[in-house]
Structures are given as C-alpha cells and as structure tokens.
Amino acid sequence: MAKERYHHGDLRGALLDAAETLVRERGADGWSLREASARVGVSPSAAYHHFGSRDALVSALSEVVLARLGNRLRDAMEAALEQGPERLAACGRAYVTWAVEDPAVARLVFRGGATTAQSTISPHPHDVLTTELDRLTESGHLPPGARPGAEFMVWAAIHGLAILLIDGLVHIDDREGIECHTERLVFATFNGLARETAPEPDRPTPTTTHTRRLTQSPRPPASHRPRPRPEGPAEGL
C-alpha cells in the first residue's frame, strides 16, 4: 500500500501508510522515520521534505486517524434507525469497536500530545459528538441545563470502556457483546444527564487541545461554525 501510493506520486501519503503499519506492528514508539522511509523505498532525506522529524510524522498520522474516526462516528449515527439518543448509542458503539479492532492505532491518538494546537482535523470526533448533543438538546431529548459539558460525560464513559477493553482489564467475548455493553453504558450516561435541569454554577469547564484550538483559531465559516448552546460556555473534547 505504501509503495503503491509512492509510485503514484504521493510520497507523503505513502509515508503515512508506512507509519500506520509500523504502529500496528511495534506500537507508537518502536520505530523511526528512517524505517518508515525504508518501507516506502526512499531515502530519509526524501522523507524530510514532507516531515521534519518522526514527531511530525506521528502528529500528521494522528490527524489522519482522528479524521477517519470522526467520519466513522458520523456515518454510524447517520445509519441509526432512530433519531433520539439511539444515535448517540451508535456513536458510542462505533468508538469502542474501533478501539478494540485497532488498539495500537487507537493508543497512538489516545495519548496526550498526539496533536498540536496547529492541527487541522475534519471532521474531528469532538465536533461530531457536540453536534449530536446539540441536536438532542434542540429536539427536546436533552434538557438545556444538562447540555454544557455533556460531551465530556459521554466521552469519559465510552473512552473508559474502550481503554478497559484494549488494556485487558475487562473481557467481553465478541463484538455483539461489546456493542451491547456500550449501548447500555451510553443510555445510562444519557439518562443521568437528562435528569439535570440546570447547570451547577461552580462546575469547572474541562478543556482539551482541540477545544483550546477552537477558541484560539479565527472564526470559521458559518457552515463549519459550532451551533450556539442553549446555556453555558462552549465545551469540547
């Protein structure tokens, strides 16, 4: 795959493919930019034209992986038969099964520092989740008072299960069982949020690299601008 892309003139893409293969084989840290170059069949100096360091290649790969995950979550919700919180359950199932199916690549983006404030990721999983929670609020499934920070509650739940599974601390026999437990977890989290009628005045606001990037970047075009929340400040993953 990597060499095929290189032969079609896409050296950058070929290096990303090679890096992803190496991550699956050796983990996030067990390889070098020189090895990625060798997989493609080019010299390290050729690779440096696209990535000034191994860290730059890892960061670029993380951006690709996160955008791919964002698309996976969005597609899963669009395929859901119901328009209520079942769409959120579909998002959770897609997230957890992705991590279980590709644990090495998941660990790459799960660790801190995988991306930077300059990263460009579209669609970002954060944006997919917040858009869905906004929709659930507007449709009356989630009280406006529960909306601020709800994405962190949902993310903490599904991410926690994903980590427990890929680290071997929890064992579920098959994909059907994983999806069943994920769905139960998402509904339990959502039902808890739905009981909140007003935000706590002193509730701290979590932030991530992505939410800080959103607050620091220029105002996006209207089609990409996060929709206004009914109450409280903007939140994000």
PDB file of C-alpha atoms in Angstrom:
ATOM      1  CA  MET A   1       0.000   0.000   0.000  1.00  0.00           C
ATOM      2  CA  ALA A   2       2.715   2.493   0.983  1.00  0.00           C
ATOM      3  CA  LYS A   3       4.912   1.765  -2.046  1.00  0.00           C
ATOM      4  CA  GLU A   4       1.878   1.776  -4.333  1.00  0.00           C
ATOM      5  CA  ARG A   5       0.964   5.295  -3.216  1.00  0.00           C
ATOM      6  CA  TYR A   6       4.565   6.407  -3.670  1.00  0.00           C
ATOM      7  CA  HIS A   7       4.618   5.022  -7.195  1.00  0.00           C
ATOM      8  CA  HIS A   8       1.525   7.127  -7.890  1.00  0.00           C
ATOM      9  CA  GLY A   9       3.393  10.254  -6.799  1.00  0.00           C
ATOM     10  CA  ASP A  10       2.042  10.541  -3.246  1.00  0.00           C
ATOM     11  CA  LEU A  11       5.149  10.221  -1.096  1.00  0.00           C
ATOM     12  CA  ARG A  12       3.532  11.969   1.868  1.00  0.00           C
ATOM     13  CA  GLY A  13       0.601   9.564   1.832  1.00  0.00           C
ATOM     14  CA  ALA A  14       2.939   6.614   1.395  1.00  0.00           C
ATOM     15  CA  LEU A  15       4.937   7.638   4.470  1.00  0.00           C
ATOM     16  CA  LEU A  16       1.732   7.948   6.475  1.00  0.00           C
ATOM     17  CA  ASP A  17       0.669   4.471   5.364  1.00  0.00           C
ATOM     18  CA  ALA A  18       4.070   3.067   6.313  1.00  0.00           C
ATOM     19  CA  ALA A  19       3.950   4.767   9.713  1.00  0.00           C
ATOM     20  CA  GLU A  20       0.492   3.361  10.402  1.00  0.00           C
ATOM     21  CA  THR A  21       1.695  -0.138   9.541  1.00  0.00           C
ATOM     22  CA  LEU A  22       4.681   0.272  11.854  1.00  0.00           C
ATOM     23  CA  VAL A  23       2.417   1.466  14.666  1.00  0.00           C
ATOM     24  CA  ARG A  24       0.341  -1.696  14.312  1.00  0.00           C
ATOM     25  CA  GLU A  25       3.452  -3.869  14.301  1.00  0.00           C
ATOM     26  CA  ARG A  26       5.513  -2.169  17.034  1.00  0.00           C
ATOM     27  CA  GLY A  27       3.387   0.380  18.800  1.00  0.00           C
ATOM     28  CA  ALA A  28       3.603   4.155  18.827  1.00  0.00           C
ATOM     29  CA  ASP A  29       7.283   4.419  19.755  1.00  0.00           C
ATOM     30  CA  GLY A  30       9.015   1.319  18.395  1.00  0.00           C
ATOM     31  CA  TRP A  31      10.118   2.647  15.006  1.00  0.00           C
ATOM     32  CA  SER A  32      11.920   5.549  13.333  1.00  0.00           C
ATOM     33  CA  LEU A  33      11.442   7.898  10.395  1.00  0.00           C
ATOM     34  CA  ARG A  34      14.287   6.046   8.691  1.00  0.00           C
ATOM     35  CA  GLU A  35      12.335   2.781   8.952  1.00  0.00           C
ATOM     36  CA  ALA A  36       9.207   4.400   7.558  1.00  0.00           C
ATOM     37  CA  SER A  37      11.283   5.701   4.641  1.00  0.00           C
ATOM     38  CA  ALA A  38      12.691   2.234   4.033  1.00  0.00           C
ATOM     39  CA  ARG A  39       9.200   0.742   3.920  1.00  0.00           C
ATOM     40  CA  VAL A  40       8.345   3.124   1.099  1.00  0.00           C
ATOM     41  CA  GLY A  41      11.697   2.635  -0.641  1.00  0.00           C
ATOM     42  CA  VAL A  42      13.043   6.183  -0.365  1.00  0.00           C
ATOM     43  CA  SER A  43      15.938   7.766   1.486  1.00  0.00           C
ATOM     44  CA  PRO A  44      15.392   9.557   4.837  1.00  0.00           C
ATOM     45  CA  SER A  45      16.357  12.811   3.134  1.00  0.00           C
ATOM     46  CA  ALA A  46      13.383  12.400   0.778  1.00  0.00           C
ATOM     47  CA  ALA A  47      11.096  11.876   3.760  1.00  0.00           C
ATOM     48  CA  TYR A  48      12.390  15.052   5.392  1.00  0.00           C
ATOM     49  CA  HIS A  49      10.902  17.057   2.541  1.00  0.00           C
ATOM     50  CA  HIS A  50       7.485  16.176   3.989  1.00  0.00           C
ATOM     51  CA  PHE A  51       8.181  15.564   7.682  1.00  0.00           C
ATOM     52  CA  GLY A  52      10.982  17.330   9.507  1.00  0.00           C
ATOM     53  CA  SER A  53      11.049  14.711  12.253  1.00  0.00           C
ATOM     54  CA  ARG A  54       9.494  11.483  13.408  1.00  0.00           C
ATOM     55  CA  ASP A  55       7.284  13.512  15.768  1.00  0.00           C
ATOM     56  CA  ALA A  56       5.951  15.489  12.816  1.00  0.00           C
ATOM     57  CA  LEU A  57       5.063  12.239  11.037  1.00  0.00           C
ATOM     58  CA  VAL A  58       3.350  10.879  14.166  1.00  0.00           C
ATOM     59  CA  SER A  59       1.364  14.086  14.582  1.00  0.00           C
ATOM     60  CA  ALA A  60       0.260  14.030  10.936  1.00  0.00           C
ATOM     61  CA  LEU A  61      -0.755  10.377  11.247  1.00  0.00           C
ATOM     62  CA  SER A  62      -2.751  11.200  14.396  1.00  0.00           C
ATOM     63  CA  GLU A  63      -4.622  13.886  12.480  1.00  0.00           C
ATOM     64  CA  VAL A  64      -5.474  11.402   9.715  1.00  0.00           C
ATOM     65  CA  VAL A  65      -6.622   8.783  12.218  1.00  0.00           C
ATOM     66  CA  LEU A  66      -8.795  11.230  14.158  1.00  0.00           C
ATOM     67  CA  ALA A  67     -10.466  12.493  10.989  1.00  0.00           C
ATOM     68  CA  ARG A  68     -11.113   8.883   9.976  1.00  0.00           C
ATOM     69  CA  LEU A  69     -12.636   8.230  13.395  1.00  0.00           C
ATOM     70  CA  GLY A  70     -14.778  11.347  13.071  1.00  0.00           C
ATOM     71  CA  ASN A  71     -16.153  10.044   9.789  1.00  0.00           C
ATOM     72  CA  ARG A  72     -16.780   6.624  11.333  1.00  0.00           C
ATOM     73  CA  LEU A  73     -18.775   8.137  14.211  1.00  0.00           C
ATOM     74  CA  ARG A  74     -20.784  10.375  11.896  1.00  0.00           C
ATOM     75  CA  ASP A  75     -21.557   7.525   9.489  1.00  0.00           C
ATOM     76  CA  ALA A  76     -22.655   5.283  12.366  1.00  0.00           C
ATOM     77  CA  MET A  77     -25.094   7.912  13.622  1.00  0.00           C
ATOM     78  CA  GLU A  78     -26.455   8.585  10.145  1.00  0.00           C
ATOM     79  CA  ALA A  79     -27.144   4.862   9.765  1.00  0.00           C
ATOM     80  CA  ALA A  80     -29.097   4.678  13.053  1.00  0.00           C
ATOM     81  CA  LEU A  81     -32.777   3.853  12.594  1.00  0.00           C
ATOM     82  CA  GLU A  82     -33.963   6.133  15.407  1.00  0.00           C
ATOM     83  CA  GLN A  83     -33.421   9.895  15.720  1.00  0.00           C
ATOM     84  CA  GLY A  84     -33.257  10.130  19.519  1.00  0.00           C
ATOM     85  CA  PRO A  85     -30.469   9.025  21.884  1.00  0.00           C
ATOM     86  CA  GLU A  86     -30.134   5.840  19.831  1.00  0.00           C
ATOM     87  CA  ARG A  87     -27.912   7.888  17.515  1.00  0.00           C
ATOM     88  CA  LEU A  88     -25.656   8.625  20.479  1.00  0.00           C
ATOM     89  CA  ALA A  89     -25.538   4.921  21.265  1.00  0.00           C
ATOM     90  CA  ALA A  90     -24.482   4.267  17.660  1.00  0.00           C
ATOM     91  CA  CYS A  91     -21.687   6.805  18.103  1.00  0.00           C
ATOM     92  CA  GLY A  92     -20.526   5.027  21.262  1.00  0.00           C
ATOM     93  CA  ARG A  93     -20.577   1.616  19.615  1.00  0.00           C
ATOM     94  CA  ALA A  94     -18.542   2.915  16.691  1.00  0.00           C
ATOM     95  CA  TYR A  95     -15.949   4.469  19.034  1.00  0.00           C
ATOM     96  CA  VAL A  96     -15.455   1.422  21.268  1.00  0.00           C
ATOM     97  CA  THR A  97     -15.423  -1.164  18.478  1.00  0.00           C
ATOM     98  CA  TRP A  98     -12.905   0.953  16.547  1.00  0.00           C
ATOM     99  CA  ALA A  99     -10.547   0.970  19.538  1.00  0.00           C
ATOM    100  CA  VAL A 100     -10.924  -2.769  20.067  1.00  0.00           C
ATOM    101  CA  GLU A 101     -10.402  -3.566  16.383  1.00  0.00           C
ATOM    102  CA  ASP A 102      -7.309  -1.350  16.021  1.00  0.00           C
ATOM    103  CA  PRO A 103      -5.823  -0.982  19.528  1.00  0.00           C
ATOM    104  CA  ALA A 104      -2.305   0.087  18.555  1.00  0.00           C
ATOM    105  CA  VAL A 105      -3.538   2.924  16.366  1.00  0.00           C
ATOM    106  CA  ALA A 106      -6.134   3.853  18.992  1.00  0.00           C
ATOM    107  CA  ARG A 107      -3.415   4.121  21.635  1.00  0.00           C
ATOM    108  CA  LEU A 108      -1.464   6.405  19.316  1.00  0.00           C
ATOM    109  CA  VAL A 109      -4.193   9.040  19.378  1.00  0.00           C
ATOM    110  CA  PHE A 110      -5.381   8.320  22.912  1.00  0.00           C
ATOM    111  CA  ARG A 111      -2.160   9.522  24.488  1.00  0.00           C
ATOM    112  CA  GLY A 112      -1.558  13.172  25.283  1.00  0.00           C
ATOM    113  CA  GLY A 113       0.299  15.295  22.751  1.00  0.00           C
ATOM    114  CA  ALA A 114      -0.828  13.287  19.730  1.00  0.00           C
ATOM    115  CA  THR A 115      -1.879  16.504  18.025  1.00  0.00           C
ATOM    116  CA  THR A 116      -0.969  20.157  18.445  1.00  0.00           C
ATOM    117  CA  ALA A 117      -2.754  23.494  18.551  1.00  0.00           C
ATOM    118  CA  GLN A 118      -1.941  23.846  14.842  1.00  0.00           C
ATOM    119  CA  SER A 119      -3.507  20.523  13.838  1.00  0.00           C
ATOM    120  CA  THR A 120      -6.283  20.526  11.257  1.00  0.00           C
ATOM    121  CA  ILE A 121      -8.739  17.670  11.741  1.00  0.00           C
ATOM    122  CA  SER A 122     -12.065  17.460   9.931  1.00  0.00           C
ATOM    123  CA  PRO A 123     -14.383  16.057  10.965  1.00  0.00           C
ATOM    124  CA  HIS A 124     -12.977  15.977  14.486  1.00  0.00           C
ATOM    125  CA  PRO A 125     -14.672  13.370  16.747  1.00  0.00           C
ATOM    126  CA  HIS A 126     -15.304  16.181  19.243  1.00  0.00           C
ATOM    127  CA  ASP A 127     -17.269  18.174  16.676  1.00  0.00           C
ATOM    128  CA  VAL A 128     -19.299  15.134  15.639  1.00  0.00           C
ATOM    129  CA  LEU A 129     -20.244  14.432  19.257  1.00  0.00           C
ATOM    130  CA  THR A 130     -21.037  18.031  20.179  1.00  0.00           C
ATOM    131  CA  THR A 131     -23.186  18.471  17.069  1.00  0.00           C
ATOM    132  CA  GLU A 132     -25.202  15.412  18.029  1.00  0.00           C
ATOM    133  CA  LEU A 133     -25.660  16.594  21.616  1.00  0.00           C
ATOM    134  CA  ASP A 134     -26.756  19.990  20.299  1.00  0.00           C
ATOM    135  CA  ARG A 135     -29.303  18.221  18.108  1.00  0.00           C
ATOM    136  CA  LEU A 136     -30.599  16.183  21.046  1.00  0.00           C
ATOM    137  CA  THR A 137     -30.997  19.387  23.053  1.00  0.00           C
ATOM    138  CA  GLU A 138     -32.827  21.165  20.241  1.00  0.00           C
ATOM    139  CA  SER A 139     -35.150  18.170  19.753  1.00  0.00           C
ATOM    140  CA  GLY A 140     -36.042  18.099  23.453  1.00  0.00           C
ATOM    141  CA  HIS A 141     -34.339  14.824  24.338  1.00  0.00           C
ATOM    142  CA  LEU A 142     -31.720  16.558  26.498  1.00  0.00           C
ATOM    143  CA  PRO A 143     -32.596  19.467  28.828  1.00  0.00           C
ATOM    144  CA  PRO A 144     -30.735  22.704  28.002  1.00  0.00           C
ATOM    145  CA  GLY A 145     -29.423  22.797  31.573  1.00  0.00           C
ATOM    146  CA  ALA A 146     -27.655  19.468  31.049  1.00  0.00           C
ATOM    147  CA  ARG A 147     -26.003  20.473  27.774  1.00  0.00           C
ATOM    148  CA  PRO A 148     -22.865  22.347  28.952  1.00  0.00           C
ATOM    149  CA  GLY A 149     -20.021  19.842  29.168  1.00  0.00           C
ATOM    150  CA  ALA A 150     -22.211  16.840  28.318  1.00  0.00           C
ATOM    151  CA  GLU A 151     -19.724  15.750  25.658  1.00  0.00           C
ATOM    152  CA  PHE A 152     -17.121  15.150  28.364  1.00  0.00           C
ATOM    153  CA  MET A 153     -19.502  12.892  30.275  1.00  0.00           C
ATOM    154  CA  VAL A 154     -20.282  10.818  27.196  1.00  0.00           C
ATOM    155  CA  TRP A 155     -16.655  10.739  26.073  1.00  0.00           C
ATOM    156  CA  ALA A 156     -15.426   9.718  29.541  1.00  0.00           C
ATOM    157  CA  ALA A 157     -17.877   6.816  29.554  1.00  0.00           C
ATOM    158  CA  ILE A 158     -17.138   5.350  26.128  1.00  0.00           C
ATOM    159  CA  HIS A 159     -13.421   6.116  26.273  1.00  0.00           C
ATOM    160  CA  GLY A 160     -13.163   4.474  29.670  1.00  0.00           C
ATOM    161  CA  LEU A 161     -14.769   1.290  28.388  1.00  0.00           C
ATOM    162  CA  ALA A 162     -12.520   1.310  25.320  1.00  0.00           C
ATOM    163  CA  ILE A 163      -9.391   1.586  27.480  1.00  0.00           C
ATOM    164  CA  LEU A 164     -10.546  -1.149  29.850  1.00  0.00           C
ATOM    165  CA  LEU A 165     -11.104  -3.466  26.901  1.00  0.00           C
ATOM    166  CA  ILE A 166      -7.899  -2.828  24.952  1.00  0.00           C
ATOM    167  CA  ASP A 167      -5.797  -2.995  28.134  1.00  0.00           C
ATOM    168  CA  GLY A 168      -7.338  -6.363  29.006  1.00  0.00           C
ATOM    169  CA  LEU A 169      -8.843  -5.216  32.309  1.00  0.00           C
ATOM    170  CA  VAL A 170     -12.344  -6.106  31.106  1.00  0.00           C
ATOM    171  CA  HIS A 171     -13.110  -9.054  28.824  1.00  0.00           C
ATOM    172  CA  ILE A 172     -16.187  -9.300  26.598  1.00  0.00           C
ATOM    173  CA  ASP A 173     -16.287 -12.288  24.299  1.00  0.00           C
ATOM    174  CA  ASP A 174     -17.415 -10.868  20.974  1.00  0.00           C
ATOM    175  CA  ARG A 175     -18.324  -7.730  19.067  1.00  0.00           C
ATOM    176  CA  GLU A 176     -22.027  -8.188  19.723  1.00  0.00           C
ATOM    177  CA  GLY A 177     -21.355  -8.261  23.454  1.00  0.00           C
ATOM    178  CA  ILE A 178     -19.124  -5.181  23.244  1.00  0.00           C
ATOM    179  CA  GLU A 179     -21.815  -3.277  21.371  1.00  0.00           C
ATOM    180  CA  CYS A 180     -24.465  -4.369  23.877  1.00  0.00           C
ATOM    181  CA  HIS A 181     -22.439  -3.166  26.889  1.00  0.00           C
ATOM    182  CA  THR A 182     -21.515   0.050  25.114  1.00  0.00           C
ATOM    183  CA  GLU A 183     -25.140   0.789  24.338  1.00  0.00           C
ATOM    184  CA  ARG A 184     -26.124   0.174  27.968  1.00  0.00           C
ATOM    185  CA  LEU A 185     -23.344   2.489  29.135  1.00  0.00           C
ATOM    186  CA  VAL A 186     -24.332   5.286  26.753  1.00  0.00           C
ATOM    187  CA  PHE A 187     -28.000   5.109  27.727  1.00  0.00           C
ATOM    188  CA  ALA A 188     -27.099   5.095  31.440  1.00  0.00           C
ATOM    189  CA  THR A 189     -24.927   8.174  30.928  1.00  0.00           C
ATOM    190  CA  PHE A 190     -27.538   9.933  28.820  1.00  0.00           C
ATOM    191  CA  ASN A 191     -30.349   9.149  31.256  1.00  0.00           C
ATOM    192  CA  GLY A 192     -28.255  10.602  34.061  1.00  0.00           C
ATOM    193  CA  LEU A 193     -27.653  13.774  32.070  1.00  0.00           C
ATOM    194  CA  ALA A 194     -31.352  14.007  31.223  1.00  0.00           C
ATOM    195  CA  ARG A 195     -32.145  14.315  34.934  1.00  0.00           C
ATOM    196  CA  GLU A 196     -30.209  17.571  35.163  1.00  0.00           C
ATOM    197  CA  THR A 197     -32.454  20.598  34.792  1.00  0.00           C
ATOM    198  CA  ALA A 198     -29.969  23.402  35.481  1.00  0.00           C
ATOM    199  CA  PRO A 199     -26.163  23.639  35.293  1.00  0.00           C
ATOM    200  CA  GLU A 200     -24.285  23.875  38.578  1.00  0.00           C
ATOM    201  CA  PRO A 201     -22.959  27.461  38.862  1.00  0.00           C
ATOM    202  CA  ASP A 202     -19.465  26.470  40.003  1.00  0.00           C
ATOM    203  CA  ARG A 203     -18.966  23.498  37.675  1.00  0.00           C
ATOM    204  CA  PRO A 204     -15.424  23.584  36.215  1.00  0.00           C
ATOM    205  CA  THR A 205     -15.032  23.682  32.456  1.00  0.00           C
ATOM    206  CA  PRO A 206     -12.738  20.953  31.081  1.00  0.00           C
ATOM    207  CA  THR A 207     -10.593  21.698  28.038  1.00  0.00           C
ATOM    208  CA  THR A 208      -8.586  19.687  25.531  1.00  0.00           C
ATOM    209  CA  THR A 209      -6.115  20.539  22.801  1.00  0.00           C
ATOM    210  CA  HIS A 210      -8.997  20.674  20.357  1.00  0.00           C
ATOM    211  CA  THR A 211     -11.212  22.967  22.424  1.00  0.00           C
ATOM    212  CA  ARG A 212      -8.302  25.318  23.009  1.00  0.00           C
ATOM    213  CA  ARG A 213      -7.628  25.285  19.272  1.00  0.00           C
ATOM    214  CA  LEU A 214     -11.261  26.217  18.626  1.00  0.00           C
ATOM    215  CA  THR A 215     -11.102  29.198  20.966  1.00  0.00           C
ATOM    216  CA  GLN A 216      -7.778  30.420  19.550  1.00  0.00           C
ATOM    217  CA  SER A 217      -8.458  29.973  15.825  1.00  0.00           C
ATOM    218  CA  PRO A 218     -10.148  32.584  13.601  1.00  0.00           C
ATOM    219  CA  ARG A 219     -13.918  32.425  13.439  1.00  0.00           C
ATOM    220  CA  PRO A 220     -14.837  29.651  10.944  1.00  0.00           C
ATOM    221  CA  PRO A 221     -17.297  29.968   8.066  1.00  0.00           C
ATOM    222  CA  ALA A 222     -20.944  29.646   9.092  1.00  0.00           C
ATOM    223  CA  SER A 223     -21.219  26.133   7.633  1.00  0.00           C
ATOM    224  CA  HIS A 224     -18.448  24.912   9.954  1.00  0.00           C
ATOM    225  CA  ARG A 225     -19.230  27.073  12.969  1.00  0.00           C
ATOM    226  CA  PRO A 226     -20.375  25.244  16.121  1.00  0.00           C
ATOM    227  CA  ARG A 227     -24.032  25.943  16.765  1.00  0.00           C
ATOM    228  CA  PRO A 228     -24.761  28.150  19.811  1.00  0.00           C
ATOM    229  CA  ARG A 229     -25.525  26.292  23.018  1.00  0.00           C
ATOM    230  CA  PRO A 230     -28.766  26.984  24.856  1.00  0.00           C
ATOM    231  CA  GLU A 231     -26.854  27.736  28.073  1.00  0.00           C
ATOM    232  CA  GLY A 232     -23.297  27.881  29.314  1.00  0.00           C
ATOM    233  CA  PRO A 233     -19.924  28.269  27.619  1.00  0.00           C
ATOM    234  CA  ALA A 234     -18.652  26.287  24.670  1.00  0.00           C
ATOM    235  CA  GLU A 235     -17.196  22.917  25.580  1.00  0.00           C
ATOM    236  CA  GLY A 236     -15.228  20.280  23.684  1.00  0.00           C
ATOM    237  CA  LEU A 237     -13.042  17.230  23.717  1.00  0.00           C
TER     238      LEU A 237
END
